[in-house]
Amino acid sequence: MLRVGVLALQGDFREHINSLSSLNVAVQKVRNPEELKTVNALVIPGGESTTISMLAQRVGLLEPLRKFVKDGFAVYGSCAGMIMLADEILDGRSDQETIGGIDITVRRNAFGRQVDSFETDLAIKDFKESFRAVFIRAPWVERVGSSVEVLATFKTENKEDHPVMVRQGSLLATAFHPELTNDNRVHEYFVQMAKSVSSVNS
Amino acid sequence: MANQNNGTGTPRVKQGMAEMLKGGVIMDVINAEQARIAEDAGAVAVMALERVPADIRKDGGVARMSDPDMIDEIIATVSIPVMAKARIGHITEAQVLQSLGVDYIDESEVLTPADESHHIDKRQFTVPFVCGATNLGEALRRINEGAAMIRSKGEAGTGNVVEAVRHMRTIRGDIARLKGLDKEELYSAAKDLQAPYELVAQVAELGRLPVVLFTAGGIATPADAALMMQLGADGVFVGSGIFKSGDPVQRAKAIVEATTNFDDPSVIARVSRGLGEAMVGINIEILPATERFAERGW
């Protein structure tokens, strides 16, 4: 049975819990290694990636999280969560640790400062209708490894296309915040992903 | 953004930014070096200002928006969001701060008010605003003016948490009293709160403010921060409490950890050890009414 944890060190974990709760899955907070052991899928919320990374280090969660990813459990990260799942980050703190797992290079605050934060209708692969995507001091993906599938891109003012939603195996990441809208399709997509992964794992 | 479908400065984008700060600590800093210490300690944002509230109290005089050079330097130094304070009602200071690219403006009673009867029309701005409140009515009036985040005022620069507790309990108590009221009673409550009916009805339905609620003013220890979280704050502003203490680096880290683990006394105990001296603090009863910042704003 699927039990989804939401990393609850800092950020908008309450909104992710709300989005997941309407999808008929068991949801709980994860704040330490013991709580991580009781879940078989994980969401890393939006927040400040530097803060989340530091707190994860201090409570001894970083290594267990890396192992969780390596063991093939499904993990979804939005915004700061995308940064945490990236193998490489640009414009981060020099000593900023990530969990890693997705073969991408992500640039922090790539769209600019808060005055540049925006919402837009985004086309997502296999979604019939567009998705209202909220980007807040958001990162984008600058390099994509060969085993990474790009599910959505955003064209910036200078016509560059940047991936903003990617998947690699059991790992999913978005630069935007579906948890800030009432549209649960991204969470639904993740739950379906997690269900197929957990049936393989068990 | 060129595409008109792409909205900047929408309520969702402004309020959403505050959602990302939840469970975090926002620290007052007066230069780039302090900003780096704050970021290293795990602050979710820094508040750039020329003098911390304890020094504003001590020095007296008119307290204003900070020097743009200093704000630029802090923005260039850290990767986390940078906030800055504008005087209550000082539209131009707010416009300047927005042009500098600060991520949030605090229309703050800690600075000397510029307008005695009007707060800034915050809906005219792309940058989001946080405002102080001592009760629910005040919070809703600020939200109606476009504030995307509220902080309980407390009494800044005192190192005394008593006013922060009073204001947080008042706001939460005011919200609790709306529960179960029928429509006629909500109209009457809106009149008493001097706030728009729509916002009052929304609060009654949600059981909380429609925006993120932080706490501020007098938080000096990890236990203070955890107490405010237990009383229902979504996060904590710490002003003078860190850089007016004996060991700012350790205290900053300790307050961050206490805010995350606010309901685990063993963590609070661990991080409270060996922090050196806390800021001295002031007892509120001996503060003359004219020196109480919380009474500024309406």
Coordinates of C-alpha atoms in Angstrom, one line a residue:
Chain A
M1 CA 0.0 0.0 0.0
L2 CA 1.2 3.5 -0.9
R3 CA 2.2 5.8 1.9
V4 CA 3.4 9.2 0.7
G5 CA 5.7 11.2 3.0
V6 CA 6.1 15.0 2.6
L7 CA 9.4 16.4 3.7
A8 CA 8.4 18.8 6.4
L9 CA 11.5 20.6 7.5
Q10 CA 10.6 24.0 5.9
G11 CA 8.4 25.4 3.1
D12 CA 4.9 24.8 1.9
F13 CA 4.5 21.1 2.9
R14 CA 1.0 21.8 4.2
E15 CA -0.1 22.6 0.6
H16 CA 1.4 19.4 -0.7
I17 CA -0.3 17.4 2.1
N18 CA -3.6 19.1 1.1
S19 CA -3.1 18.3 -2.6
L20 CA -2.3 14.6 -1.8
S21 CA -5.0 14.2 0.7
S22 CA -7.7 14.5 -1.9
L23 CA -6.2 11.7 -3.9
N24 CA -7.1 8.8 -1.6
V25 CA -3.6 7.9 -0.5
A26 CA -2.1 7.8 3.0
V27 CA 0.0 11.0 3.6
Q28 CA 2.3 11.8 6.5
K29 CA 5.1 14.3 7.4
V30 CA 8.7 13.3 7.3
R31 CA 11.1 15.2 9.6
N32 CA 13.7 12.6 10.6
P33 CA 15.2 9.3 9.4
E34 CA 12.8 7.2 11.5
E35 CA 9.7 8.8 9.8
L36 CA 11.4 8.3 6.4
K37 CA 11.4 4.5 7.0
T38 CA 7.6 4.4 7.3
V39 CA 6.9 5.8 3.8
N40 CA 7.4 4.3 0.3
A41 CA 7.1 7.6 -1.7
L42 CA 8.2 11.1 -0.9
V43 CA 7.4 14.7 -1.9
I44 CA 10.0 17.5 -1.4
P45 CA 8.1 20.8 -1.1
G46 CA 8.8 24.3 -2.2
G47 CA 10.8 26.5 0.2
E48 CA 14.3 27.8 0.5
S49 CA 16.6 25.1 -0.8
T50 CA 19.6 26.3 1.2
T51 CA 17.5 26.0 4.4
I52 CA 16.0 22.7 3.6
S53 CA 19.4 21.3 2.7
M54 CA 21.0 22.5 5.9
L55 CA 18.2 21.2 8.1
A56 CA 18.3 17.8 6.4
Q57 CA 22.0 17.7 7.1
R58 CA 21.6 18.6 10.7
V59 CA 19.0 16.0 11.4
G60 CA 21.0 13.3 9.6
L61 CA 18.4 13.0 6.8
L62 CA 20.7 13.7 3.8
E63 CA 22.2 10.2 3.5
P64 CA 19.0 8.3 4.2
L65 CA 17.3 10.5 1.5
R66 CA 20.0 9.6 -1.0
K67 CA 19.5 5.9 -0.1
F68 CA 15.8 6.3 -0.5
V69 CA 16.3 7.7 -4.0
K70 CA 18.9 4.9 -4.9
D71 CA 16.5 2.2 -3.6
G72 CA 14.2 3.3 -6.4
F73 CA 11.3 4.8 -4.4
A74 CA 9.2 7.4 -6.1
V75 CA 10.2 11.0 -5.2
Y76 CA 8.7 14.3 -6.5
G77 CA 10.2 17.7 -5.9
S78 CA 8.7 21.1 -6.6
C79 CA 10.9 24.2 -7.0
A80 CA 13.3 23.9 -4.0
G81 CA 12.5 20.1 -4.3
M82 CA 13.7 20.2 -7.9
I83 CA 16.9 21.7 -6.8
M84 CA 17.3 19.0 -4.1
L85 CA 16.8 16.3 -6.7
A86 CA 19.3 17.7 -9.2
D87 CA 22.7 16.2 -9.7
E88 CA 24.2 19.6 -10.2
I89 CA 23.2 23.2 -9.3
L90 CA 24.3 26.6 -10.5
D91 CA 24.1 29.8 -8.5
G92 CA 23.7 27.9 -5.3
R93 CA 25.8 28.3 -2.2
S94 CA 29.3 26.8 -2.8
D95 CA 28.7 24.2 0.0
Q96 CA 25.1 23.5 -0.8
E97 CA 24.4 19.8 -0.7
T98 CA 21.6 18.2 -2.7
I99 CA 20.1 14.7 -2.6
G100 CA 20.6 14.3 -6.3
G101 CA 19.3 11.5 -8.5
I102 CA 18.1 13.3 -11.6
D103 CA 20.8 13.8 -14.2
I104 CA 20.2 17.5 -14.7
T105 CA 21.9 20.8 -14.1
V106 CA 19.5 23.4 -12.5
R107 CA 20.0 27.1 -12.2
R108 CA 18.6 28.6 -9.0
N109 CA 16.4 31.7 -9.2
A110 CA 16.9 31.5 -13.0
F111 CA 13.9 33.6 -13.8
G112 CA 15.1 36.5 -11.6
R113 CA 13.9 38.0 -8.3
Q114 CA 10.4 37.9 -6.8
V115 CA 9.2 40.8 -9.0
D116 CA 9.8 38.4 -12.0
S117 CA 7.8 35.6 -10.4
F118 CA 4.8 34.8 -12.5
E119 CA 2.0 32.4 -13.3
T120 CA 1.2 31.0 -16.8
D121 CA -0.7 28.3 -18.7
L122 CA 1.8 25.6 -19.4
A123 CA 1.5 22.7 -21.8
I124 CA 2.5 19.4 -20.1
K125 CA 3.2 16.2 -22.1
D126 CA 0.2 13.8 -22.0
F127 CA -2.0 16.4 -20.2
K128 CA -5.1 17.1 -22.3
E129 CA -5.5 20.7 -21.0
S130 CA -2.9 23.2 -20.1
F131 CA -1.8 23.6 -16.4
R132 CA -1.8 26.9 -14.5
A133 CA 1.8 26.9 -13.4
V134 CA 3.0 29.2 -10.6
F135 CA 6.7 30.1 -10.8
I136 CA 8.2 31.7 -7.6
R137 CA 11.9 32.7 -7.7
A138 CA 11.9 29.5 -9.7
P139 CA 14.8 27.5 -11.1
W140 CA 15.0 26.1 -14.6
V141 CA 16.9 23.2 -16.1
E142 CA 20.0 24.0 -18.2
R143 CA 21.3 20.6 -19.0
V144 CA 19.4 17.3 -19.4
G145 CA 21.0 13.9 -19.2
S146 CA 20.2 11.3 -21.9
S147 CA 18.0 9.2 -19.5
V148 CA 15.9 12.2 -18.5
E149 CA 12.5 12.8 -20.1
V150 CA 11.4 16.4 -20.5
L151 CA 7.6 16.8 -19.8
A152 CA 7.3 20.6 -20.1
T153 CA 9.4 23.5 -21.2
F154 CA 9.0 27.3 -20.9
K155 CA 10.1 29.8 -23.5
T156 CA 11.7 32.8 -22.0
E157 CA 11.7 36.4 -23.4
N158 CA 14.8 35.8 -25.4
K159 CA 13.2 32.7 -27.0
E160 CA 15.2 30.1 -25.1
D161 CA 13.4 27.0 -24.2
H162 CA 14.1 25.7 -20.7
P163 CA 12.8 22.4 -19.3
V164 CA 10.6 23.1 -16.2
M165 CA 9.2 19.6 -15.6
V166 CA 11.4 16.5 -15.9
R167 CA 11.2 12.8 -15.0
Q168 CA 13.9 10.2 -14.7
G169 CA 12.7 6.8 -13.7
S170 CA 11.0 7.0 -10.3
L171 CA 11.9 10.7 -9.9
L172 CA 9.8 13.7 -10.9
A173 CA 10.6 17.4 -10.6
T174 CA 8.8 20.7 -11.5
A175 CA 10.2 24.2 -11.3
F176 CA 6.6 25.4 -10.6
H177 CA 4.2 24.9 -7.7
P178 CA 1.1 22.8 -8.5
E179 CA 0.4 22.7 -4.8
L180 CA -0.5 26.4 -4.9
T181 CA -3.4 25.7 -7.2
N182 CA -6.6 23.5 -6.9
D183 CA -5.5 21.5 -9.9
N184 CA -4.3 18.1 -8.7
R185 CA -3.2 16.6 -12.0
V186 CA 0.6 16.8 -11.3
H187 CA 0.1 15.1 -7.9
E188 CA -2.2 12.5 -9.6
Y189 CA 0.5 11.8 -12.1
F190 CA 3.0 11.4 -9.3
V191 CA 0.8 9.0 -7.3
Q192 CA 0.3 6.9 -10.5
M193 CA 4.0 6.8 -10.9
A194 CA 4.6 5.9 -7.3
K195 CA 2.0 3.1 -7.4
S196 CA 3.7 1.5 -10.4
V197 CA 7.1 1.8 -8.8
S198 CA 6.0 0.4 -5.4
S199 CA 4.4 -2.6 -7.1
V200 CA 7.8 -3.3 -8.7
N201 CA 9.7 -2.8 -5.4
S202 CA 7.5 -5.0 -3.3
Chain B
M1 CA 7.1 38.9 -19.2
A2 CA 6.1 39.8 -22.7
N3 CA 3.4 37.2 -23.0
Q4 CA 0.3 38.8 -21.5
N5 CA -0.9 35.4 -20.4
N6 CA 2.0 35.4 -18.0
G7 CA 1.0 37.4 -14.9
T8 CA 3.6 38.8 -12.6
G9 CA 2.6 40.3 -9.3
T10 CA -0.7 38.4 -9.1
P11 CA -2.1 37.7 -5.6
R12 CA -1.2 34.0 -6.0
V13 CA 2.4 34.9 -6.9
K14 CA 2.7 37.3 -4.0
Q15 CA 1.0 35.2 -1.4
G16 CA 2.7 32.0 -2.7
M17 CA 6.1 33.6 -2.1
A18 CA 5.2 33.8 1.6
E19 CA 4.1 30.2 1.6
M20 CA 7.7 29.2 0.6
L21 CA 9.0 31.0 3.7
K22 CA 6.8 29.0 6.2
G23 CA 8.6 27.2 9.0
G24 CA 11.5 29.5 8.5
V25 CA 13.3 32.3 10.2
I26 CA 13.8 35.8 8.7
M27 CA 16.7 37.7 10.2
D28 CA 17.4 41.4 10.5
V29 CA 20.8 42.3 9.1
I30 CA 22.6 45.6 8.7
N31 CA 25.4 44.6 6.3
A32 CA 26.7 41.9 3.9
E33 CA 28.7 40.1 6.5
Q34 CA 25.6 39.6 8.8
A35 CA 23.6 38.6 5.7
R36 CA 26.1 35.8 5.0
I37 CA 26.0 34.7 8.6
A38 CA 22.2 34.5 8.4
E39 CA 22.2 32.6 5.2
D40 CA 24.9 30.2 6.5
A41 CA 22.7 29.6 9.6
G42 CA 19.7 28.6 7.4
A43 CA 17.6 31.8 7.4
V44 CA 14.9 31.6 4.7
A45 CA 15.3 35.4 4.0
V46 CA 17.1 38.4 5.4
M47 CA 15.6 41.9 6.3
A48 CA 18.1 44.6 5.2
L49 CA 18.0 47.6 7.4
E50 CA 20.4 50.3 8.6
R51 CA 19.8 49.8 12.4
V52 CA 18.3 47.0 14.2
P53 CA 15.2 48.0 16.3
A54 CA 17.2 47.9 19.5
D55 CA 19.5 50.6 18.1
I56 CA 16.6 52.6 16.7
R57 CA 15.2 52.7 20.2
K58 CA 18.6 53.7 21.7
D59 CA 19.6 56.3 19.1
G60 CA 16.1 57.9 18.6
G61 CA 15.6 60.2 15.7
V62 CA 13.7 59.5 12.5
A63 CA 14.1 55.9 11.2
R64 CA 13.9 55.6 7.4
M65 CA 14.3 53.3 4.5
S66 CA 17.9 51.9 4.2
D67 CA 20.6 53.2 1.8
P68 CA 20.2 51.6 -1.6
D69 CA 23.9 50.9 -1.8
M70 CA 23.6 48.7 1.4
I71 CA 20.6 46.9 0.0
D72 CA 22.4 46.3 -3.3
E73 CA 25.4 44.9 -1.5
I74 CA 23.2 42.5 0.5
I75 CA 21.3 41.4 -2.6
A76 CA 24.7 40.7 -4.3
T77 CA 25.9 38.7 -1.3
V78 CA 23.2 36.2 -0.6
S79 CA 21.1 33.8 -2.7
I80 CA 18.1 33.8 -0.3
P81 CA 15.3 36.4 -0.6
V82 CA 16.1 39.9 0.6
M83 CA 13.4 42.0 2.3
A84 CA 13.6 45.7 3.2
K85 CA 11.4 48.1 5.3
A86 CA 9.5 51.2 4.1
R87 CA 7.9 53.7 6.4
I88 CA 4.1 53.3 6.9
G89 CA 2.4 55.3 4.1
H90 CA 5.7 56.1 2.4
I91 CA 4.8 55.3 -1.2
T92 CA 8.0 56.5 -2.7
E93 CA 10.3 54.5 -0.4
A94 CA 8.3 51.4 -1.5
Q95 CA 8.7 52.3 -5.1
V96 CA 12.4 52.7 -4.7
L97 CA 12.7 49.4 -2.9
Q98 CA 10.7 47.7 -5.7
S99 CA 13.1 49.2 -8.3
L100 CA 16.1 47.8 -6.4
G101 CA 14.6 44.3 -6.8
V102 CA 13.9 43.5 -3.1
D103 CA 11.8 40.4 -2.8
Y104 CA 9.4 41.6 -0.1
I105 CA 8.7 45.0 1.4
D106 CA 7.9 45.3 5.1
E107 CA 5.6 48.4 5.6
S108 CA 6.9 48.7 9.1
E109 CA 6.0 50.4 12.4
V110 CA 9.6 50.0 13.4
L111 CA 10.4 52.9 11.1
T112 CA 8.9 56.3 11.8
P113 CA 5.5 56.5 10.1
A114 CA 5.4 58.9 7.1
D115 CA 1.6 59.1 7.0
E116 CA -0.6 59.2 10.0
S117 CA -3.8 58.1 8.3
H118 CA -3.0 56.1 5.2
H119 CA -1.1 52.9 4.7
I120 CA 0.4 52.2 1.2
D121 CA -2.0 50.9 -1.5
K122 CA 0.0 47.7 -1.9
R123 CA -2.1 46.4 -4.8
Q124 CA -0.4 49.0 -7.1
F125 CA 2.9 47.1 -6.7
T126 CA 4.4 44.0 -8.3
V127 CA 6.6 43.3 -5.2
P128 CA 4.6 41.7 -2.3
F129 CA 4.2 43.4 1.1
V130 CA 4.2 42.1 4.7
C131 CA 2.6 44.3 7.3
G132 CA 2.3 44.1 11.1
A133 CA -0.9 43.6 13.1
T134 CA -1.9 43.4 16.7
N135 CA -5.3 42.0 16.1
L136 CA -7.5 40.4 13.4
G137 CA -9.2 43.6 12.3
E138 CA -5.8 45.3 11.7
A139 CA -4.6 42.2 9.8
L140 CA -7.6 42.2 7.6
R141 CA -7.4 46.0 6.9
R142 CA -3.8 45.4 5.7
I143 CA -4.8 42.4 3.6
N144 CA -7.6 44.5 2.1
E145 CA -4.9 47.1 1.1
G146 CA -3.0 44.2 -0.6
A147 CA -0.6 42.9 2.0
A148 CA 0.3 39.3 1.0
M149 CA 1.7 38.3 4.4
I150 CA 1.0 39.4 8.0
R151 CA 3.3 39.4 11.0
S152 CA 2.1 39.9 14.5
K153 CA 3.9 43.1 15.7
G154 CA 5.2 42.3 19.1
E155 CA 7.4 45.1 20.5
A156 CA 10.5 45.2 18.3
G157 CA 13.9 45.9 19.8
T158 CA 13.0 44.9 23.4
G159 CA 14.1 41.2 23.5
N160 CA 10.9 40.7 25.4
V161 CA 8.4 38.2 23.8
V162 CA 5.4 39.2 25.9
E163 CA 3.9 41.5 23.3
A164 CA 4.4 39.0 20.5
V165 CA 2.5 36.5 22.6
R166 CA -0.3 39.0 23.3
H167 CA -0.7 39.9 19.6
M168 CA -0.5 36.3 18.3
R169 CA -3.0 35.1 21.0
T170 CA -5.3 38.1 20.1
I171 CA -5.3 37.3 16.4
R172 CA -5.9 33.6 17.0
G173 CA -8.6 34.3 19.5
D174 CA -10.3 36.8 17.2
I175 CA -10.3 34.1 14.5
A176 CA -11.6 31.4 16.9
R177 CA -14.5 33.6 17.8
L178 CA -15.7 33.8 14.2
K179 CA -16.2 30.1 14.0
G180 CA -19.8 29.0 13.9
L181 CA -21.2 32.5 13.4
D182 CA -24.1 32.7 11.0
K183 CA -24.2 35.3 8.2
E184 CA -26.0 38.0 10.2
E185 CA -23.5 37.6 13.0
L186 CA -20.6 37.8 10.5
Y187 CA -21.9 41.1 9.2
S188 CA -21.9 42.4 12.7
A189 CA -18.4 41.0 13.4
A190 CA -17.1 42.7 10.3
K191 CA -18.4 46.0 11.6
D192 CA -16.8 45.4 15.0
L193 CA -13.5 44.4 13.4
Q194 CA -13.6 47.4 11.0
A195 CA -12.8 45.0 8.2
P196 CA -14.5 44.0 4.9
Y197 CA -17.2 41.4 5.2
E198 CA -15.8 39.2 2.4
L199 CA -12.5 38.8 4.3
V200 CA -14.2 38.2 7.6
A201 CA -16.3 35.5 6.0
Q202 CA -13.2 33.9 4.4
V203 CA -11.4 33.8 7.7
A204 CA -14.5 32.2 9.4
E205 CA -14.5 29.5 6.7
L206 CA -10.8 28.8 6.7
G207 CA -10.2 29.1 10.4
R208 CA -7.1 31.1 9.7
L209 CA -5.9 34.2 7.9
P210 CA -6.1 33.9 4.0
V211 CA -2.4 34.7 4.0
V212 CA 0.7 33.5 5.8
L213 CA 1.0 34.7 9.4
F214 CA 4.5 35.2 10.8
T215 CA 5.4 36.5 14.2
A216 CA 7.9 39.3 15.2
G217 CA 9.0 41.6 17.9
G218 CA 11.0 40.6 20.9
I219 CA 12.1 37.0 20.0
A220 CA 15.5 36.5 21.6
T221 CA 15.9 32.7 22.2
P222 CA 15.3 29.4 20.5
A223 CA 12.6 28.8 23.1
D224 CA 10.9 32.1 22.2
A225 CA 10.8 31.1 18.6
A226 CA 9.4 27.6 19.4
L227 CA 6.8 29.2 21.7
M228 CA 5.5 31.4 18.9
M229 CA 5.3 28.5 16.5
Q230 CA 3.3 26.5 19.2
L231 CA 1.0 29.5 19.4
G232 CA 0.3 29.1 15.7
A233 CA 2.8 31.3 13.9
D234 CA 3.8 30.1 10.4
G235 CA 7.4 31.4 10.9
V236 CA 9.5 33.9 12.8
F237 CA 11.1 37.3 12.2
V238 CA 14.1 37.8 14.5
G239 CA 15.4 41.4 14.7
S240 CA 17.8 42.5 17.3
G241 CA 17.8 39.1 19.1
I242 CA 20.6 37.6 17.0
F243 CA 23.1 40.3 16.3
K244 CA 22.7 41.9 19.7
S245 CA 23.6 38.6 21.4
G246 CA 26.9 37.2 22.6
D247 CA 27.3 34.6 19.8
P248 CA 25.2 35.5 16.7
V249 CA 26.4 32.5 14.6
Q250 CA 25.4 29.9 17.1
R251 CA 22.2 31.7 18.2
A252 CA 21.1 32.1 14.6
K253 CA 21.5 28.4 13.9
A254 CA 19.8 27.5 17.1
I255 CA 16.8 29.6 16.4
V256 CA 16.5 28.0 12.9
E257 CA 16.5 24.5 14.3
A258 CA 14.1 25.4 17.1
T259 CA 11.6 26.9 14.6
T260 CA 11.6 23.6 12.6
N261 CA 11.4 21.4 15.7
F262 CA 9.2 23.7 17.8
D263 CA 7.2 20.7 19.2
D264 CA 10.2 18.7 20.3
P265 CA 11.5 20.0 23.7
S266 CA 14.6 17.8 23.5
V267 CA 15.8 19.6 20.4
I268 CA 15.0 23.0 22.0
A269 CA 17.1 22.0 25.0
R270 CA 20.0 20.8 22.9
V271 CA 20.2 23.9 20.8
S272 CA 19.7 26.2 23.8
R273 CA 23.0 25.1 25.4
G274 CA 26.1 27.2 25.3
L275 CA 24.7 30.1 23.4
G276 CA 26.3 32.8 25.5
E277 CA 24.4 35.9 26.5
A278 CA 21.1 36.8 25.0
M279 CA 20.3 40.4 24.3
V280 CA 19.6 42.2 27.6
G281 CA 16.0 43.1 26.9
I282 CA 13.6 45.7 28.2
N283 CA 10.5 45.3 30.3
I284 CA 7.5 46.7 28.4
E285 CA 5.9 48.3 31.5
I286 CA 8.7 50.8 31.7
L287 CA 8.4 51.8 28.0
P288 CA 6.6 55.1 27.7
A289 CA 3.7 55.0 25.3
T290 CA 5.5 57.2 22.8
E291 CA 8.2 54.6 22.5
R292 CA 5.9 51.7 21.8
F293 CA 6.2 50.8 18.1
A294 CA 3.2 48.5 18.1
E295 CA 0.9 51.4 18.6
R296 CA 1.9 52.9 15.2
G297 CA -0.4 51.9 12.3
W298 CA -4.2 51.4 12.6

